[in-house]
Amino acid sequence: MTDKTTLTIIKPQAVRNLHSGKIIDMILSAGYIIKAIKMVTLSHDLASKFYEIHKDRPFYENLVKSMTSGPVIVALLEKDNAVQDYREFIGSTNPAEAVTGTIRNLFGTSMQDNAVHGSDSDENAAREASFFFSEMERF
Ligand code: ADP
Ligand code: MG
């Protein structure tokens, strides 16, 4: 894994609101190459593990509940400086504060249901890629 890869999740609320197509189109139009993509439904255990770093935060249980409330679309994206660029592209965690035109600004409905996840470091991008995708899928 290099600084060319990041992992995104289109969260359940955005999938449910039929925004996946628009979000994927924005990602491709911005120059990201989709290396791998799939729709999955997270179990409580898997979502808890994915957000384990936040386990002591007050929003943790509701976040896990929301992330397991329906299918998500997980994708590995490739582009130079992928992690940093993608974080900028999706906007701030709070959709109300996200820059106009960013994915979270356009499709997020709350701090919790902010449309998409984006890895926050190269190290976490690598960890998240192997969390979701087998070696064959990550080729
Ligand atoms: P980001 O996804 O921007 O990296 P964090 O890592 O801080 O943000 O938080 C992980 C996820 O937890 C956020 O994307 C959001 O869904 C949820 N979250 C973060 N802070 C809050 C909060 N104060 N209230 C409710 N949900 C939150
Ligand atoms: Mg984060």
GROMACS .gro file of C-alpha atoms and ligand atoms in nm:
model
  167
    1MET     CA    1   0.000   0.000   0.000
    2THR     CA    2   0.136   0.343  -0.095
    3ASP     CA    3   0.025   0.702  -0.051
    4LYS     CA    4  -0.180   0.646  -0.364
    5THR     CA    5  -0.458   0.454  -0.194
    6THR     CA    6  -0.747   0.539   0.036
    7LEU     CA    7  -1.058   0.355   0.148
    8THR     CA    8  -1.408   0.496   0.135
    9ILE     CA    9  -1.740   0.370   0.265
   10ILE     CA   10  -2.070   0.504   0.137
   11LYS     CA   11  -2.265   0.485   0.462
   12PRO     CA   12  -2.611   0.324   0.501
   13GLN     CA   13  -2.805   0.650   0.507
   14ALA     CA   14  -2.655   0.760   0.173
   15VAL     CA   15  -2.719   0.419   0.015
   16ARG     CA   16  -3.077   0.424   0.148
   17ASN     CA   17  -3.132   0.774   0.008
   18LEU     CA   18  -3.022   0.649  -0.337
   19HIS     CA   19  -2.715   0.872  -0.348
   20SER     CA   20  -2.457   0.599  -0.423
   21GLY     CA   21  -2.462   0.654  -0.799
   22LYS     CA   22  -2.408   1.028  -0.768
   23ILE     CA   23  -2.131   0.981  -0.512
   24ILE     CA   24  -1.947   0.723  -0.724
   25ASP     CA   25  -1.980   0.952  -1.027
   26MET     CA   26  -1.828   1.242  -0.830
   27ILE     CA   27  -1.540   1.019  -0.715
   28LEU     CA   28  -1.461   0.905  -1.071
   29SER     CA   29  -1.500   1.255  -1.215
   30ALA     CA   30  -1.248   1.381  -0.958
   31GLY     CA   31  -0.987   1.143  -1.097
   32TYR     CA   32  -0.992   0.857  -0.848
   33ILE     CA   33  -0.952   0.509  -0.992
   34ILE     CA   34  -1.169   0.244  -0.828
   35LYS     CA   35  -0.937  -0.049  -0.754
   36ALA     CA   36  -1.199  -0.255  -0.574
   37ILE     CA   37  -1.563  -0.207  -0.478
   38LYS     CA   38  -1.840  -0.406  -0.313
   39MET     CA   39  -2.167  -0.376  -0.125
   40VAL     CA   40  -2.176  -0.541   0.217
   41THR     CA   41  -2.385  -0.526   0.533
   42LEU     CA   42  -2.174  -0.493   0.847
   43SER     CA   43  -2.246  -0.700   1.154
   44HIS     CA   44  -2.239  -0.530   1.493
   45ASP     CA   45  -1.903  -0.697   1.562
   46LEU     CA   46  -1.742  -0.580   1.239
   47ALA     CA   47  -1.868  -0.223   1.266
   48SER     CA   48  -1.753  -0.211   1.631
   49LYS     CA   49  -1.409  -0.331   1.528
   50PHE     CA   50  -1.385  -0.087   1.239
   51TYR     CA   51  -1.458   0.210   1.470
   52GLU     CA   52  -1.278   0.059   1.771
   53ILE     CA   53  -1.063   0.374   1.808
   54HIS     CA   54  -1.381   0.562   1.905
   55LYS     CA   55  -1.505   0.303   2.156
   56ASP     CA   56  -1.493   0.541   2.452
   57ARG     CA   57  -1.669   0.826   2.274
   58PRO     CA   58  -2.033   0.902   2.361
   59PHE     CA   59  -2.143   0.863   1.998
   60TYR     CA   60  -1.989   0.517   1.952
   61GLU     CA   61  -2.293   0.292   2.006
   62ASN     CA   62  -2.520   0.505   1.786
   63LEU     CA   63  -2.251   0.517   1.520
   64VAL     CA   64  -2.225   0.138   1.519
   65LYS     CA   65  -2.605   0.114   1.506
   66SER     CA   66  -2.618   0.349   1.210
   67MET     CA   67  -2.335   0.171   1.025
   68THR     CA   68  -2.517  -0.163   1.061
   69SER     CA   69  -2.860  -0.025   0.965
   70GLY     CA   70  -2.831  -0.130   0.600
   71PRO     CA   71  -2.586  -0.207   0.324
   72VAL     CA   72  -2.277   0.004   0.266
   73ILE     CA   73  -2.058   0.033  -0.042
   74VAL     CA   74  -1.687  -0.003   0.031
   75ALA     CA   75  -1.424   0.097  -0.224
   76LEU     CA   76  -1.050   0.122  -0.258
   77LEU     CA   77  -0.955   0.438  -0.443
   78GLU     CA   78  -0.627   0.520  -0.614
   79LYS     CA   79  -0.487   0.865  -0.690
   80ASP     CA   80  -0.171   1.058  -0.603
   81ASN     CA   81  -0.194   1.185  -0.245
   82ALA     CA   82  -0.519   0.991  -0.211
   83VAL     CA   83  -0.575   1.009   0.167
   84GLN     CA   84  -0.532   1.383   0.204
   85ASP     CA   85  -0.703   1.475  -0.121
   86TYR     CA   86  -1.002   1.254  -0.049
   87ARG     CA   87  -1.048   1.398   0.301
   88GLU     CA   88  -1.060   1.743   0.145
   89PHE     CA   89  -1.292   1.620  -0.128
   90ILE     CA   90  -1.550   1.476   0.115
   91GLY     CA   91  -1.544   1.774   0.354
   92SER     CA   92  -1.557   1.811   0.733
   93THR     CA   93  -1.702   1.544   0.961
   94ASN     CA   94  -1.998   1.770   1.033
   95PRO     CA   95  -2.193   1.817   0.707
   96ALA     CA   96  -2.313   2.157   0.832
   97GLU     CA   97  -1.950   2.271   0.832
   98ALA     CA   98  -1.843   2.093   0.514
   99VAL     CA   99  -1.743   2.316   0.223
  100THR     CA  100  -2.019   2.366  -0.036
  101GLY     CA  101  -2.005   2.103  -0.307
  102THR     CA  102  -1.823   1.840  -0.102
  103ILE     CA  103  -1.982   1.495  -0.067
  104ARG     CA  104  -2.066   1.545   0.300
  105ASN     CA  105  -2.211   1.890   0.230
  106LEU     CA  106  -2.430   1.753  -0.049
  107PHE     CA  107  -2.538   1.419   0.097
  108GLY     CA  108  -2.473   1.417   0.473
  109THR     CA  109  -2.777   1.458   0.698
  110SER     CA  110  -2.608   1.479   1.041
  111MET     CA  111  -2.272   1.456   1.214
  112GLN     CA  112  -2.334   1.082   1.246
  113ASP     CA  113  -2.484   1.021   0.904
  114ASN     CA  114  -2.230   1.216   0.705
  115ALA     CA  115  -2.261   1.011   0.385
  116VAL     CA  116  -1.908   0.871   0.356
  117HIS     CA  117  -1.600   0.752   0.537
  118GLY     CA  118  -1.246   0.836   0.422
  119SER     CA  119  -0.922   0.698   0.569
  120ASP     CA  120  -0.732   0.953   0.777
  121SER     CA  121  -0.373   0.827   0.720
  122ASP     CA  122  -0.180   0.597   0.488
  123GLU     CA  123  -0.140   0.354   0.776
  124ASN     CA  124  -0.514   0.342   0.839
  125ALA     CA  125  -0.587   0.318   0.467
  126ALA     CA  126  -0.374   0.001   0.458
  127ARG     CA  127  -0.539  -0.136   0.770
  128GLU     CA  128  -0.888  -0.063   0.638
  129ALA     CA  129  -0.808  -0.209   0.295
  130SER     CA  130  -0.713  -0.542   0.448
  131PHE     CA  131  -1.009  -0.522   0.686
  132PHE     CA  132  -1.252  -0.519   0.393
  133PHE     CA  133  -1.074  -0.678   0.098
  134SER     CA  134  -0.890  -1.006   0.049
  135GLU     CA  135  -0.549  -1.006  -0.117
  136MET     CA  136  -0.706  -1.114  -0.445
  137GLU     CA  137  -0.957  -0.826  -0.434
  138ARG     CA  138  -0.685  -0.572  -0.354
  139PHE     CA  139  -0.465  -0.672  -0.648
  140ADP     P1  140  -1.416   1.132   1.026
  140ADP     O1  141  -1.512   1.029   0.970
  140ADP     O2  142  -1.432   1.266   0.963
  140ADP     O3  143  -1.272   1.083   1.026
  140ADP     P2  144  -1.416   1.078   1.311
  140ADP     O4  145  -1.309   0.976   1.283
  140ADP     O5  146  -1.391   1.179   1.417
  140ADP     O6  147  -1.457   1.156   1.179
  140ADP     O7  148  -1.548   1.001   1.353
  140ADP     C1  149  -1.588   0.883   1.286
  140ADP     C2  150  -1.735   0.892   1.254
  140ADP     O8  151  -1.808   0.899   1.378
  140ADP     C3  152  -1.778   1.017   1.179
  140ADP     O9  153  -1.760   1.005   1.039
  140ADP     C4  154  -1.924   1.028   1.217
  140ADP    O10  155  -2.005   0.937   1.144
  140ADP     C5  156  -1.922   0.982   1.362
  140ADP     N1  157  -1.909   1.095   1.456
  140ADP     C6  158  -1.795   1.165   1.486
  140ADP     N2  159  -1.819   1.261   1.577
  140ADP     C7  160  -1.951   1.251   1.608
  140ADP     C8  161  -2.039   1.322   1.696
  140ADP     N3  162  -1.994   1.423   1.773
  140ADP     N4  163  -2.168   1.285   1.700
  140ADP     C9  164  -2.216   1.183   1.626
  140ADP     N5  165  -2.140   1.112   1.541
  140ADP    C10  166  -2.009   1.145   1.530
  141MG      MG  167  -1.179   0.929   1.127
   0.00000   0.00000   0.00000
